[in-house]
Amino acid sequence: MVHGTFKQAIVGTTLAGMLAGLTGCTSLMPPEPAPLVETSPPKVVRRVPVEQKVVRRTSVEQKVVKAAPKRVVKKNVIKPVEE
């Protein structure tokens, strides 16, 4: 009985150590990769404000247009023919 318990303790300790080693290795953050090409800082471009032109439109006089008179259409009355 002592021999079986001792064997289980060794196997359990080994497996626990392996599990702790695996989780410890994956929890470490890898170092950030160094850029291959050195980049220069972004250039600052300053623009001169452009003067805005103010366009004022003169009021347009509105013309009064009279409506055209309606045309009267004459209809021919058809008389019924006597039989």
PDB file of N, CA, C and O in Angstrom:
ATOM      1  N   MET A   1       0.803  -1.189   0.000  1.00  0.00           N
ATOM      2  CA  MET A   1       0.000   0.000   0.000  1.00  0.00           C
ATOM      3  C   MET A   1       0.856   1.268   0.000  1.00  0.00           C
ATOM      4  O   MET A   1       0.516   2.222  -0.679  1.00  0.00           O
ATOM      5  N   VAL A   2       1.869   1.278   0.723  1.00  0.00           N
ATOM      6  CA  VAL A   2       2.753   2.428   0.783  1.00  0.00           C
ATOM      7  C   VAL A   2       3.429   2.624  -0.565  1.00  0.00           C
ATOM      8  O   VAL A   2       3.628   3.744  -1.017  1.00  0.00           O
ATOM      9  N   HIS A   3       3.708   1.513  -1.223  1.00  0.00           N
ATOM     10  CA  HIS A   3       4.388   1.585  -2.502  1.00  0.00           C
ATOM     11  C   HIS A   3       3.478   2.252  -3.560  1.00  0.00           C
ATOM     12  O   HIS A   3       3.947   3.074  -4.345  1.00  0.00           O
ATOM     13  N   GLY A   4       2.166   1.970  -3.593  1.00  0.00           N
ATOM     14  CA  GLY A   4       1.220   2.557  -4.544  1.00  0.00           C
ATOM     15  C   GLY A   4       0.983   4.036  -4.266  1.00  0.00           C
ATOM     16  O   GLY A   4       0.846   4.853  -5.183  1.00  0.00           O
ATOM     17  N   THR A   5       0.938   4.391  -3.009  1.00  0.00           N
ATOM     18  CA  THR A   5       0.719   5.788  -2.637  1.00  0.00           C
ATOM     19  C   THR A   5       1.921   6.629  -3.024  1.00  0.00           C
ATOM     20  O   THR A   5       1.780   7.761  -3.517  1.00  0.00           O
ATOM     21  N   PHE A   6       3.110   6.086  -2.842  1.00  0.00           N
ATOM     22  CA  PHE A   6       4.333   6.800  -3.188  1.00  0.00           C
ATOM     23  C   PHE A   6       4.403   7.029  -4.697  1.00  0.00           C
ATOM     24  O   PHE A   6       4.794   8.091  -5.168  1.00  0.00           O
ATOM     25  N   LYS A   7       3.995   6.034  -5.474  1.00  0.00           N
ATOM     26  CA  LYS A   7       4.007   6.130  -6.924  1.00  0.00           C
ATOM     27  C   LYS A   7       3.011   7.208  -7.386  1.00  0.00           C
ATOM     28  O   LYS A   7       3.316   8.004  -8.283  1.00  0.00           O
ATOM     29  N   GLN A   8       1.830   7.234  -6.809  1.00  0.00           N
ATOM     30  CA  GLN A   8       0.831   8.249  -7.159  1.00  0.00           C
ATOM     31  C   GLN A   8       1.326   9.656  -6.811  1.00  0.00           C
ATOM     32  O   GLN A   8       1.075  10.622  -7.544  1.00  0.00           O
ATOM     33  N   ALA A   9       2.038   9.809  -5.717  1.00  0.00           N
ATOM     34  CA  ALA A   9       2.556  11.113  -5.310  1.00  0.00           C
ATOM     35  C   ALA A   9       3.594  11.612  -6.308  1.00  0.00           C
ATOM     36  O   ALA A   9       3.623  12.804  -6.662  1.00  0.00           O
ATOM     37  N   ILE A  10       4.425  10.722  -6.806  1.00  0.00           N
ATOM     38  CA  ILE A  10       5.453  11.128  -7.776  1.00  0.00           C
ATOM     39  C   ILE A  10       4.795  11.550  -9.099  1.00  0.00           C
ATOM     40  O   ILE A  10       5.152  12.578  -9.683  1.00  0.00           O
ATOM     41  N   VAL A  11       3.832  10.748  -9.550  1.00  0.00           N
ATOM     42  CA  VAL A  11       3.155  11.070 -10.806  1.00  0.00           C
ATOM     43  C   VAL A  11       2.387  12.392 -10.658  1.00  0.00           C
ATOM     44  O   VAL A  11       2.427  13.252 -11.548  1.00  0.00           O
ATOM     45  N   GLY A  12       1.704  12.594  -9.562  1.00  0.00           N
ATOM     46  CA  GLY A  12       0.943  13.828  -9.346  1.00  0.00           C
ATOM     47  C   GLY A  12       1.845  15.047  -9.290  1.00  0.00           C
ATOM     48  O   GLY A  12       1.531  16.100  -9.855  1.00  0.00           O
ATOM     49  N   THR A  13       2.965  14.931  -8.609  1.00  0.00           N
ATOM     50  CA  THR A  13       3.905  16.043  -8.500  1.00  0.00           C
ATOM     51  C   THR A  13       4.502  16.376  -9.866  1.00  0.00           C
ATOM     52  O   THR A  13       4.664  17.549 -10.228  1.00  0.00           O
ATOM     53  N   THR A  14       4.818  15.348 -10.638  1.00  0.00           N
ATOM     54  CA  THR A  14       5.390  15.567 -11.969  1.00  0.00           C
ATOM     55  C   THR A  14       4.390  16.274 -12.876  1.00  0.00           C
ATOM     56  O   THR A  14       4.736  17.247 -13.570  1.00  0.00           O
ATOM     57  N   LEU A  15       3.165  15.787 -12.864  1.00  0.00           N
ATOM     58  CA  LEU A  15       2.148  16.405 -13.716  1.00  0.00           C
ATOM     59  C   LEU A  15       1.846  17.839 -13.278  1.00  0.00           C
ATOM     60  O   LEU A  15       1.661  18.731 -14.118  1.00  0.00           O
ATOM     61  N   ALA A  16       1.799  18.087 -11.998  1.00  0.00           N
ATOM     62  CA  ALA A  16       1.548  19.442 -11.504  1.00  0.00           C
ATOM     63  C   ALA A  16       2.688  20.377 -11.891  1.00  0.00           C
ATOM     64  O   ALA A  16       2.458  21.537 -12.262  1.00  0.00           O
ATOM     65  N   GLY A  17       3.913  19.891 -11.822  1.00  0.00           N
ATOM     66  CA  GLY A  17       5.071  20.700 -12.212  1.00  0.00           C
ATOM     67  C   GLY A  17       5.050  21.027 -13.689  1.00  0.00           C
ATOM     68  O   GLY A  17       5.367  22.144 -14.112  1.00  0.00           O
ATOM     69  N   MET A  18       4.671  20.032 -14.502  1.00  0.00           N
ATOM     70  CA  MET A  18       4.600  20.275 -15.950  1.00  0.00           C
ATOM     71  C   MET A  18       3.504  21.291 -16.277  1.00  0.00           C
ATOM     72  O   MET A  18       3.699  22.183 -17.111  1.00  0.00           O
ATOM     73  N   LEU A  19       2.375  21.171 -15.601  1.00  0.00           N
ATOM     74  CA  LEU A  19       1.273  22.107 -15.830  1.00  0.00           C
ATOM     75  C   LEU A  19       1.672  23.525 -15.405  1.00  0.00           C
ATOM     76  O   LEU A  19       1.393  24.504 -16.103  1.00  0.00           O
ATOM     77  N   ALA A  20       2.339  23.641 -14.281  1.00  0.00           N
ATOM     78  CA  ALA A  20       2.785  24.961 -13.809  1.00  0.00           C
ATOM     79  C   ALA A  20       3.814  25.548 -14.771  1.00  0.00           C
ATOM     80  O   ALA A  20       3.805  26.760 -15.049  1.00  0.00           O
ATOM     81  N   GLY A  21       4.686  24.718 -15.307  1.00  0.00           N
ATOM     82  CA  GLY A  21       5.688  25.194 -16.260  1.00  0.00           C
ATOM     83  C   GLY A  21       5.048  25.679 -17.551  1.00  0.00           C
ATOM     84  O   GLY A  21       5.451  26.696 -18.127  1.00  0.00           O
ATOM     85  N   LEU A  22       4.039  24.958 -18.032  1.00  0.00           N
ATOM     86  CA  LEU A  22       3.377  25.361 -19.271  1.00  0.00           C
ATOM     87  C   LEU A  22       2.598  26.661 -19.105  1.00  0.00           C
ATOM     88  O   LEU A  22       2.654  27.551 -19.961  1.00  0.00           O
ATOM     89  N   THR A  23       1.885  26.794 -18.021  1.00  0.00           N
ATOM     90  CA  THR A  23       1.114  28.017 -17.819  1.00  0.00           C
ATOM     91  C   THR A  23       2.025  29.207 -17.557  1.00  0.00           C
ATOM     92  O   THR A  23       1.708  30.330 -17.934  1.00  0.00           O
ATOM     93  N   GLY A  24       3.154  28.965 -16.922  1.00  0.00           N
ATOM     94  CA  GLY A  24       4.100  30.057 -16.676  1.00  0.00           C
ATOM     95  C   GLY A  24       4.731  30.542 -17.960  1.00  0.00           C
ATOM     96  O   GLY A  24       4.957  31.734 -18.149  1.00  0.00           O
ATOM     97  N   CYS A  25       5.015  29.644 -18.879  1.00  0.00           N
ATOM     98  CA  CYS A  25       5.654  30.034 -20.143  1.00  0.00           C
ATOM     99  C   CYS A  25       4.683  30.801 -21.031  1.00  0.00           C
ATOM    100  O   CYS A  25       5.080  31.719 -21.745  1.00  0.00           O
ATOM    101  N   THR A  26       3.422  30.413 -21.020  1.00  0.00           N
ATOM    102  CA  THR A  26       2.472  31.097 -21.888  1.00  0.00           C
ATOM    103  C   THR A  26       2.025  32.432 -21.310  1.00  0.00           C
ATOM    104  O   THR A  26       1.528  33.278 -22.036  1.00  0.00           O
ATOM    105  N   SER A  27       2.187  32.628 -20.015  1.00  0.00           N
ATOM    106  CA  SER A  27       1.732  33.878 -19.428  1.00  0.00           C
ATOM    107  C   SER A  27       2.737  35.007 -19.627  1.00  0.00           C
ATOM    108  O   SER A  27       2.409  36.169 -19.472  1.00  0.00           O
ATOM    109  N   LEU A  28       3.980  34.718 -19.982  1.00  0.00           N
ATOM    110  CA  LEU A  28       4.975  35.755 -20.213  1.00  0.00           C
ATOM    111  C   LEU A  28       4.700  36.440 -21.557  1.00  0.00           C
ATOM    112  O   LEU A  28       4.398  35.795 -22.543  1.00  0.00           O
ATOM    113  N   MET A  29       4.830  37.754 -21.568  1.00  0.00           N
ATOM    114  CA  MET A  29       4.604  38.506 -22.803  1.00  0.00           C
ATOM    115  C   MET A  29       5.890  38.510 -23.622  1.00  0.00           C
ATOM    116  O   MET A  29       6.959  38.789 -23.089  1.00  0.00           O
ATOM    117  N   PRO A  30       5.801  38.231 -24.917  1.00  0.00           N
ATOM    118  CA  PRO A  30       7.009  38.271 -25.749  1.00  0.00           C
ATOM    119  C   PRO A  30       7.444  39.722 -25.953  1.00  0.00           C
ATOM    120  O   PRO A  30       6.629  40.638 -25.930  1.00  0.00           O
ATOM    121  N   PRO A  31       8.733  39.961 -26.151  1.00  0.00           N
ATOM    122  CA  PRO A  31       9.191  41.339 -26.371  1.00  0.00           C
ATOM    123  C   PRO A  31       8.642  41.866 -27.694  1.00  0.00           C
ATOM    124  O   PRO A  31       8.439  41.114 -28.643  1.00  0.00           O
ATOM    125  N   GLU A  32       8.418  43.195 -27.728  1.00  0.00           N
ATOM    126  CA  GLU A  32       7.883  43.801 -28.946  1.00  0.00           C
ATOM    127  C   GLU A  32       8.947  43.773 -30.038  1.00  0.00           C
ATOM    128  O   GLU A  32      10.116  44.064 -29.779  1.00  0.00           O
ATOM    129  N   PRO A  33       8.559  43.414 -31.257  1.00  0.00           N
ATOM    130  CA  PRO A  33       9.556  43.366 -32.333  1.00  0.00           C
ATOM    131  C   PRO A  33      10.034  44.762 -32.706  1.00  0.00           C
ATOM    132  O   PRO A  33       9.256  45.720 -32.719  1.00  0.00           O
ATOM    133  N   ALA A  34      11.317  44.880 -32.988  1.00  0.00           N
ATOM    134  CA  ALA A  34      11.893  46.170 -33.356  1.00  0.00           C
ATOM    135  C   ALA A  34      11.514  46.469 -34.806  1.00  0.00           C
ATOM    136  O   ALA A  34      11.485  45.567 -35.641  1.00  0.00           O
ATOM    137  N   PRO A  35      11.184  47.716 -35.134  1.00  0.00           N
ATOM    138  CA  PRO A  35      10.849  48.039 -36.528  1.00  0.00           C
ATOM    139  C   PRO A  35      12.062  47.859 -37.437  1.00  0.00           C
ATOM    140  O   PRO A  35      13.194  48.163 -37.048  1.00  0.00           O
ATOM    141  N   LEU A  36      11.822  47.354 -38.649  1.00  0.00           N
ATOM    142  CA  LEU A  36      12.917  47.117 -39.580  1.00  0.00           C
ATOM    143  C   LEU A  36      13.415  48.421 -40.189  1.00  0.00           C
ATOM    144  O   LEU A  36      14.602  48.567 -40.463  1.00  0.00           O
ATOM    145  N   VAL A  37      12.507  49.363 -40.414  1.00  0.00           N
ATOM    146  CA  VAL A  37      12.886  50.644 -41.022  1.00  0.00           C
ATOM    147  C   VAL A  37      12.598  51.749 -40.009  1.00  0.00           C
ATOM    148  O   VAL A  37      11.534  51.794 -39.417  1.00  0.00           O
ATOM    149  N   GLU A  38      13.570  52.614 -39.834  1.00  0.00           N
ATOM    150  CA  GLU A  38      13.369  53.720 -38.901  1.00  0.00           C
ATOM    151  C   GLU A  38      12.460  54.754 -39.559  1.00  0.00           C
ATOM    152  O   GLU A  38      12.677  55.152 -40.701  1.00  0.00           O
ATOM    153  N   THR A  39      11.454  55.172 -38.847  1.00  0.00           N
ATOM    154  CA  THR A  39      10.521  56.159 -39.390  1.00  0.00           C
ATOM    155  C   THR A  39      10.802  57.516 -38.774  1.00  0.00           C
ATOM    156  O   THR A  39      11.138  57.624 -37.594  1.00  0.00           O
ATOM    157  N   SER A  40      10.637  58.547 -39.589  1.00  0.00           N
ATOM    158  CA  SER A  40      10.845  59.903 -39.082  1.00  0.00           C
ATOM    159  C   SER A  40       9.540  60.395 -38.468  1.00  0.00           C
ATOM    160  O   SER A  40       8.466  59.917 -38.815  1.00  0.00           O
ATOM    161  N   PRO A  41       9.614  61.360 -37.568  1.00  0.00           N
ATOM    162  CA  PRO A  41       8.377  61.871 -36.972  1.00  0.00           C
ATOM    163  C   PRO A  41       7.518  62.546 -38.035  1.00  0.00           C
ATOM    164  O   PRO A  41       8.040  63.060 -39.026  1.00  0.00           O
ATOM    165  N   PRO A  42       6.214  62.545 -37.872  1.00  0.00           N
ATOM    166  CA  PRO A  42       5.338  63.153 -38.884  1.00  0.00           C
ATOM    167  C   PRO A  42       5.577  64.656 -39.001  1.00  0.00           C
ATOM    168  O   PRO A  42       5.840  65.333 -38.011  1.00  0.00           O
ATOM    169  N   LYS A  43       5.483  65.156 -40.237  1.00  0.00           N
ATOM    170  CA  LYS A  43       5.700  66.579 -40.487  1.00  0.00           C
ATOM    171  C   LYS A  43       4.437  67.355 -40.138  1.00  0.00           C
ATOM    172  O   LYS A  43       3.335  66.900 -40.390  1.00  0.00           O
ATOM    173  N   VAL A  44       4.633  68.539 -39.582  1.00  0.00           N
ATOM    174  CA  VAL A  44       3.516  69.396 -39.241  1.00  0.00           C
ATOM    175  C   VAL A  44       3.374  70.434 -40.346  1.00  0.00           C
ATOM    176  O   VAL A  44       4.307  71.169 -40.642  1.00  0.00           O
ATOM    177  N   VAL A  45       2.212  70.456 -40.976  1.00  0.00           N
ATOM    178  CA  VAL A  45       1.966  71.394 -42.065  1.00  0.00           C
ATOM    179  C   VAL A  45       1.013  72.461 -41.545  1.00  0.00           C
ATOM    180  O   VAL A  45      -0.084  72.161 -41.099  1.00  0.00           O
ATOM    181  N   ARG A  46       1.461  73.693 -41.610  1.00  0.00           N
ATOM    182  CA  ARG A  46       0.626  74.803 -41.166  1.00  0.00           C
ATOM    183  C   ARG A  46       0.141  75.548 -42.382  1.00  0.00           C
ATOM    184  O   ARG A  46       0.932  75.932 -43.244  1.00  0.00           O
ATOM    185  N   ARG A  47      -1.128  75.774 -42.443  1.00  0.00           N
ATOM    186  CA  ARG A  47      -1.702  76.454 -43.594  1.00  0.00           C
ATOM    187  C   ARG A  47      -2.142  77.865 -43.207  1.00  0.00           C
ATOM    188  O   ARG A  47      -2.647  78.084 -42.120  1.00  0.00           O
ATOM    189  N   VAL A  48      -1.956  78.776 -44.148  1.00  0.00           N
ATOM    190  CA  VAL A  48      -2.372  80.157 -43.937  1.00  0.00           C
ATOM    191  C   VAL A  48      -3.862  80.224 -44.248  1.00  0.00           C
ATOM    192  O   VAL A  48      -4.307  79.718 -45.280  1.00  0.00           O
ATOM    193  N   PRO A  49      -4.673  80.811 -43.365  1.00  0.00           N
ATOM    194  CA  PRO A  49      -6.103  80.882 -43.655  1.00  0.00           C
ATOM    195  C   PRO A  49      -6.378  81.735 -44.897  1.00  0.00           C
ATOM    196  O   PRO A  49      -5.782  82.786 -45.089  1.00  0.00           O
ATOM    197  N   VAL A  50      -7.253  81.250 -45.743  1.00  0.00           N
ATOM    198  CA  VAL A  50      -7.600  81.939 -46.978  1.00  0.00           C
ATOM    199  C   VAL A  50      -8.748  82.904 -46.688  1.00  0.00           C
ATOM    200  O   VAL A  50      -9.686  82.570 -45.982  1.00  0.00           O
ATOM    201  N   GLU A  51      -8.639  84.107 -47.259  1.00  0.00           N
ATOM    202  CA  GLU A  51      -9.699  85.088 -47.052  1.00  0.00           C
ATOM    203  C   GLU A  51     -10.942  84.637 -47.801  1.00  0.00           C
ATOM    204  O   GLU A  51     -10.873  84.249 -48.963  1.00  0.00           O
ATOM    205  N   GLN A  52     -12.064  84.688 -47.142  1.00  0.00           N
ATOM    206  CA  GLN A  52     -13.305  84.266 -47.763  1.00  0.00           C
ATOM    207  C   GLN A  52     -13.978  85.480 -48.406  1.00  0.00           C
ATOM    208  O   GLN A  52     -14.079  86.540 -47.800  1.00  0.00           O
ATOM    209  N   LYS A  53     -14.425  85.288 -49.641  1.00  0.00           N
ATOM    210  CA  LYS A  53     -15.096  86.362 -50.350  1.00  0.00           C
ATOM    211  C   LYS A  53     -16.569  86.341 -49.979  1.00  0.00           C
ATOM    212  O   LYS A  53     -17.196  85.296 -49.961  1.00  0.00           O
ATOM    213  N   VAL A  54     -17.111  87.522 -49.712  1.00  0.00           N
ATOM    214  CA  VAL A  54     -18.523  87.635 -49.371  1.00  0.00           C
ATOM    215  C   VAL A  54     -19.256  88.060 -50.628  1.00  0.00           C
ATOM    216  O   VAL A  54     -18.977  89.116 -51.197  1.00  0.00           O
ATOM    217  N   VAL A  55     -20.165  87.225 -51.086  1.00  0.00           N
ATOM    218  CA  VAL A  55     -20.930  87.527 -52.297  1.00  0.00           C
ATOM    219  C   VAL A  55     -22.330  87.915 -51.867  1.00  0.00           C
ATOM    220  O   VAL A  55     -23.040  87.135 -51.238  1.00  0.00           O
ATOM    221  N   ARG A  56     -22.706  89.140 -52.208  1.00  0.00           N
ATOM    222  CA  ARG A  56     -24.042  89.609 -51.867  1.00  0.00           C
ATOM    223  C   ARG A  56     -24.850  89.724 -53.147  1.00  0.00           C
ATOM    224  O   ARG A  56     -24.415  90.357 -54.104  1.00  0.00           O
ATOM    225  N   ARG A  57     -25.991  89.144 -53.133  1.00  0.00           N
ATOM    226  CA  ARG A  57     -26.839  89.179 -54.308  1.00  0.00           C
ATOM    227  C   ARG A  57     -27.876  90.285 -54.144  1.00  0.00           C
ATOM    228  O   ARG A  57     -28.455  90.444 -53.077  1.00  0.00           O
ATOM    229  N   THR A  58     -28.089  91.013 -55.224  1.00  0.00           N
ATOM    230  CA  THR A  58     -29.106  92.059 -55.180  1.00  0.00           C
ATOM    231  C   THR A  58     -30.474  91.406 -55.325  1.00  0.00           C
ATOM    232  O   THR A  58     -30.622  90.374 -55.974  1.00  0.00           O
ATOM    233  N   SER A  59     -31.461  92.025 -54.731  1.00  0.00           N
ATOM    234  CA  SER A  59     -32.796  91.455 -54.811  1.00  0.00           C
ATOM    235  C   SER A  59     -33.335  91.609 -56.223  1.00  0.00           C
ATOM    236  O   SER A  59     -33.188  92.641 -56.867  1.00  0.00           O
ATOM    237  N   VAL A  60     -33.952  90.568 -56.705  1.00  0.00           N
ATOM    238  CA  VAL A  60     -34.498  90.566 -58.062  1.00  0.00           C
ATOM    239  C   VAL A  60     -35.951  91.009 -57.973  1.00  0.00           C
ATOM    240  O   VAL A  60     -36.709  90.527 -57.131  1.00  0.00           O
ATOM    241  N   GLU A  61     -36.319  91.944 -58.838  1.00  0.00           N
ATOM    242  CA  GLU A  61     -37.694  92.405 -58.835  1.00  0.00           C
ATOM    243  C   GLU A  61     -38.588  91.305 -59.387  1.00  0.00           C
ATOM    244  O   GLU A  61     -38.303  90.732 -60.437  1.00  0.00           O
ATOM    245  N   GLN A  62     -39.676  91.065 -58.701  1.00  0.00           N
ATOM    246  CA  GLN A  62     -40.580  90.015 -59.149  1.00  0.00           C
ATOM    247  C   GLN A  62     -41.615  90.614 -60.087  1.00  0.00           C
ATOM    248  O   GLN A  62     -42.216  91.658 -59.801  1.00  0.00           O
ATOM    249  N   LYS A  63     -41.795  89.947 -61.209  1.00  0.00           N
ATOM    250  CA  LYS A  63     -42.761  90.410 -62.189  1.00  0.00           C
ATOM    251  C   LYS A  63     -44.104  89.765 -61.893  1.00  0.00           C
ATOM    252  O   LYS A  63     -44.178  88.593 -61.556  1.00  0.00           O
ATOM    253  N   VAL A  64     -45.158  90.557 -62.045  1.00  0.00           N
ATOM    254  CA  VAL A  64     -46.506  90.040 -61.838  1.00  0.00           C
ATOM    255  C   VAL A  64     -47.015  89.560 -63.189  1.00  0.00           C
ATOM    256  O   VAL A  64     -47.119  90.328 -64.140  1.00  0.00           O
ATOM    257  N   VAL A  65     -47.305  88.289 -63.267  1.00  0.00           N
ATOM    258  CA  VAL A  65     -47.775  87.709 -64.518  1.00  0.00           C
ATOM    259  C   VAL A  65     -49.240  87.347 -64.339  1.00  0.00           C
ATOM    260  O   VAL A  65     -49.602  86.631 -63.407  1.00  0.00           O
ATOM    261  N   LYS A  66     -50.083  87.868 -65.261  1.00  0.00           N
ATOM    262  CA  LYS A  66     -51.512  87.544 -65.178  1.00  0.00           C
ATOM    263  C   LYS A  66     -51.738  86.183 -65.813  1.00  0.00           C
ATOM    264  O   LYS A  66     -51.095  85.831 -66.808  1.00  0.00           O
ATOM    265  N   ALA A  67     -52.665  85.454 -65.239  1.00  0.00           N
ATOM    266  CA  ALA A  67     -52.979  84.143 -65.781  1.00  0.00           C
ATOM    267  C   ALA A  67     -53.686  84.308 -67.112  1.00  0.00           C
ATOM    268  O   ALA A  67     -54.503  85.214 -67.301  1.00  0.00           O
ATOM    269  N   ALA A  68     -53.395  83.414 -68.047  1.00  0.00           N
ATOM    270  CA  ALA A  68     -54.026  83.471 -69.363  1.00  0.00           C
ATOM    271  C   ALA A  68     -55.493  83.096 -69.226  1.00  0.00           C
ATOM    272  O   ALA A  68     -55.852  82.234 -68.426  1.00  0.00           O
ATOM    273  N   PRO A  69     -56.396  83.744 -69.998  1.00  0.00           N
ATOM    274  CA  PRO A  69     -57.815  83.405 -69.899  1.00  0.00           C
ATOM    275  C   PRO A  69     -58.055  81.986 -70.406  1.00  0.00           C
ATOM    276  O   PRO A  69     -57.392  81.522 -71.325  1.00  0.00           O
ATOM    277  N   LYS A  70     -59.002  81.310 -69.763  1.00  0.00           N
ATOM    278  CA  LYS A  70     -59.313  79.937 -70.155  1.00  0.00           C
ATOM    279  C   LYS A  70     -60.051  79.949 -71.484  1.00  0.00           C
ATOM    280  O   LYS A  70     -60.925  80.787 -71.713  1.00  0.00           O
ATOM    281  N   ARG A  71     -59.763  79.020 -72.352  1.00  0.00           N
ATOM    282  CA  ARG A  71     -60.413  78.924 -73.650  1.00  0.00           C
ATOM    283  C   ARG A  71     -61.731  78.174 -73.487  1.00  0.00           C
ATOM    284  O   ARG A  71     -61.811  77.176 -72.778  1.00  0.00           O
ATOM    285  N   VAL A  72     -62.727  78.663 -74.156  1.00  0.00           N
ATOM    286  CA  VAL A  72     -64.034  78.018 -74.110  1.00  0.00           C
ATOM    287  C   VAL A  72     -64.129  77.091 -75.305  1.00  0.00           C
ATOM    288  O   VAL A  72     -63.936  77.510 -76.452  1.00  0.00           O
ATOM    289  N   VAL A  73     -64.410  75.840 -75.041  1.00  0.00           N
ATOM    290  CA  VAL A  73     -64.512  74.861 -76.117  1.00  0.00           C
ATOM    291  C   VAL A  73     -65.993  74.672 -76.442  1.00  0.00           C
ATOM    292  O   VAL A  73     -66.798  74.384 -75.551  1.00  0.00           O
ATOM    293  N   LYS A  74     -66.347  74.858 -77.716  1.00  0.00           N
ATOM    294  CA  LYS A  74     -67.732  74.708 -78.132  1.00  0.00           C
ATOM    295  C   LYS A  74     -67.974  73.254 -78.498  1.00  0.00           C
ATOM    296  O   LYS A  74     -67.216  72.669 -79.259  1.00  0.00           O
ATOM    297  N   LYS A  75     -69.042  72.697 -77.919  1.00  0.00           N
ATOM    298  CA  LYS A  75     -69.373  71.305 -78.192  1.00  0.00           C
ATOM    299  C   LYS A  75     -70.600  71.266 -79.084  1.00  0.00           C
ATOM    300  O   LYS A  75     -71.562  72.008 -78.869  1.00  0.00           O
ATOM    301  N   ASN A  76     -70.596  70.420 -80.093  1.00  0.00           N
ATOM    302  CA  ASN A  76     -71.746  70.239 -80.977  1.00  0.00           C
ATOM    303  C   ASN A  76     -72.696  69.238 -80.337  1.00  0.00           C
ATOM    304  O   ASN A  76     -72.283  68.151 -79.923  1.00  0.00           O
ATOM    305  N   VAL A  77     -73.958  69.612 -80.269  1.00  0.00           N
ATOM    306  CA  VAL A  77     -74.959  68.736 -79.693  1.00  0.00           C
ATOM    307  C   VAL A  77     -75.482  67.828 -80.796  1.00  0.00           C
ATOM    308  O   VAL A  77     -75.918  68.291 -81.857  1.00  0.00           O
ATOM    309  N   ILE A  78     -75.477  66.540 -80.596  1.00  0.00           N
ATOM    310  CA  ILE A  78     -75.969  65.580 -81.587  1.00  0.00           C
ATOM    311  C   ILE A  78     -77.440  65.323 -81.317  1.00  0.00           C
ATOM    312  O   ILE A  78     -77.807  64.945 -80.204  1.00  0.00           O
ATOM    313  N   LYS A  79     -78.255  65.534 -82.340  1.00  0.00           N
ATOM    314  CA  LYS A  79     -79.691  65.311 -82.188  1.00  0.00           C
ATOM    315  C   LYS A  79     -80.000  63.885 -82.591  1.00  0.00           C
ATOM    316  O   LYS A  79     -79.479  63.393 -83.588  1.00  0.00           O
ATOM    317  N   PRO A  80     -80.895  63.230 -81.857  1.00  0.00           N
ATOM    318  CA  PRO A  80     -81.238  61.851 -82.207  1.00  0.00           C
ATOM    319  C   PRO A  80     -82.059  61.828 -83.500  1.00  0.00           C
ATOM    320  O   PRO A  80     -82.856  62.718 -83.784  1.00  0.00           O
ATOM    321  N   VAL A  81     -81.886  60.831 -84.296  1.00  0.00           N
ATOM    322  CA  VAL A  81     -82.580  60.692 -85.572  1.00  0.00           C
ATOM    323  C   VAL A  81     -83.907  59.995 -85.344  1.00  0.00           C
ATOM    324  O   VAL A  81     -83.975  58.983 -84.647  1.00  0.00           O
ATOM    325  N   GLU A  82     -84.971  60.523 -85.938  1.00  0.00           N
ATOM    326  CA  GLU A  82     -86.294  59.905 -85.788  1.00  0.00           C
ATOM    327  C   GLU A  82     -86.390  58.681 -86.683  1.00  0.00           C
ATOM    328  O   GLU A  82     -85.925  58.693 -87.810  1.00  0.00           O
ATOM    329  N   GLU A  83     -87.052  57.687 -86.217  1.00  0.00           N
ATOM    330  CA  GLU A  83     -87.211  56.467 -87.007  1.00  0.00           C
ATOM    331  C   GLU A  83     -88.517  56.442 -87.708  1.00  0.00           C
ATOM    332  O   GLU A  83     -89.518  56.942 -87.332  1.00  0.00           O
TER     333      GLU A  83
END
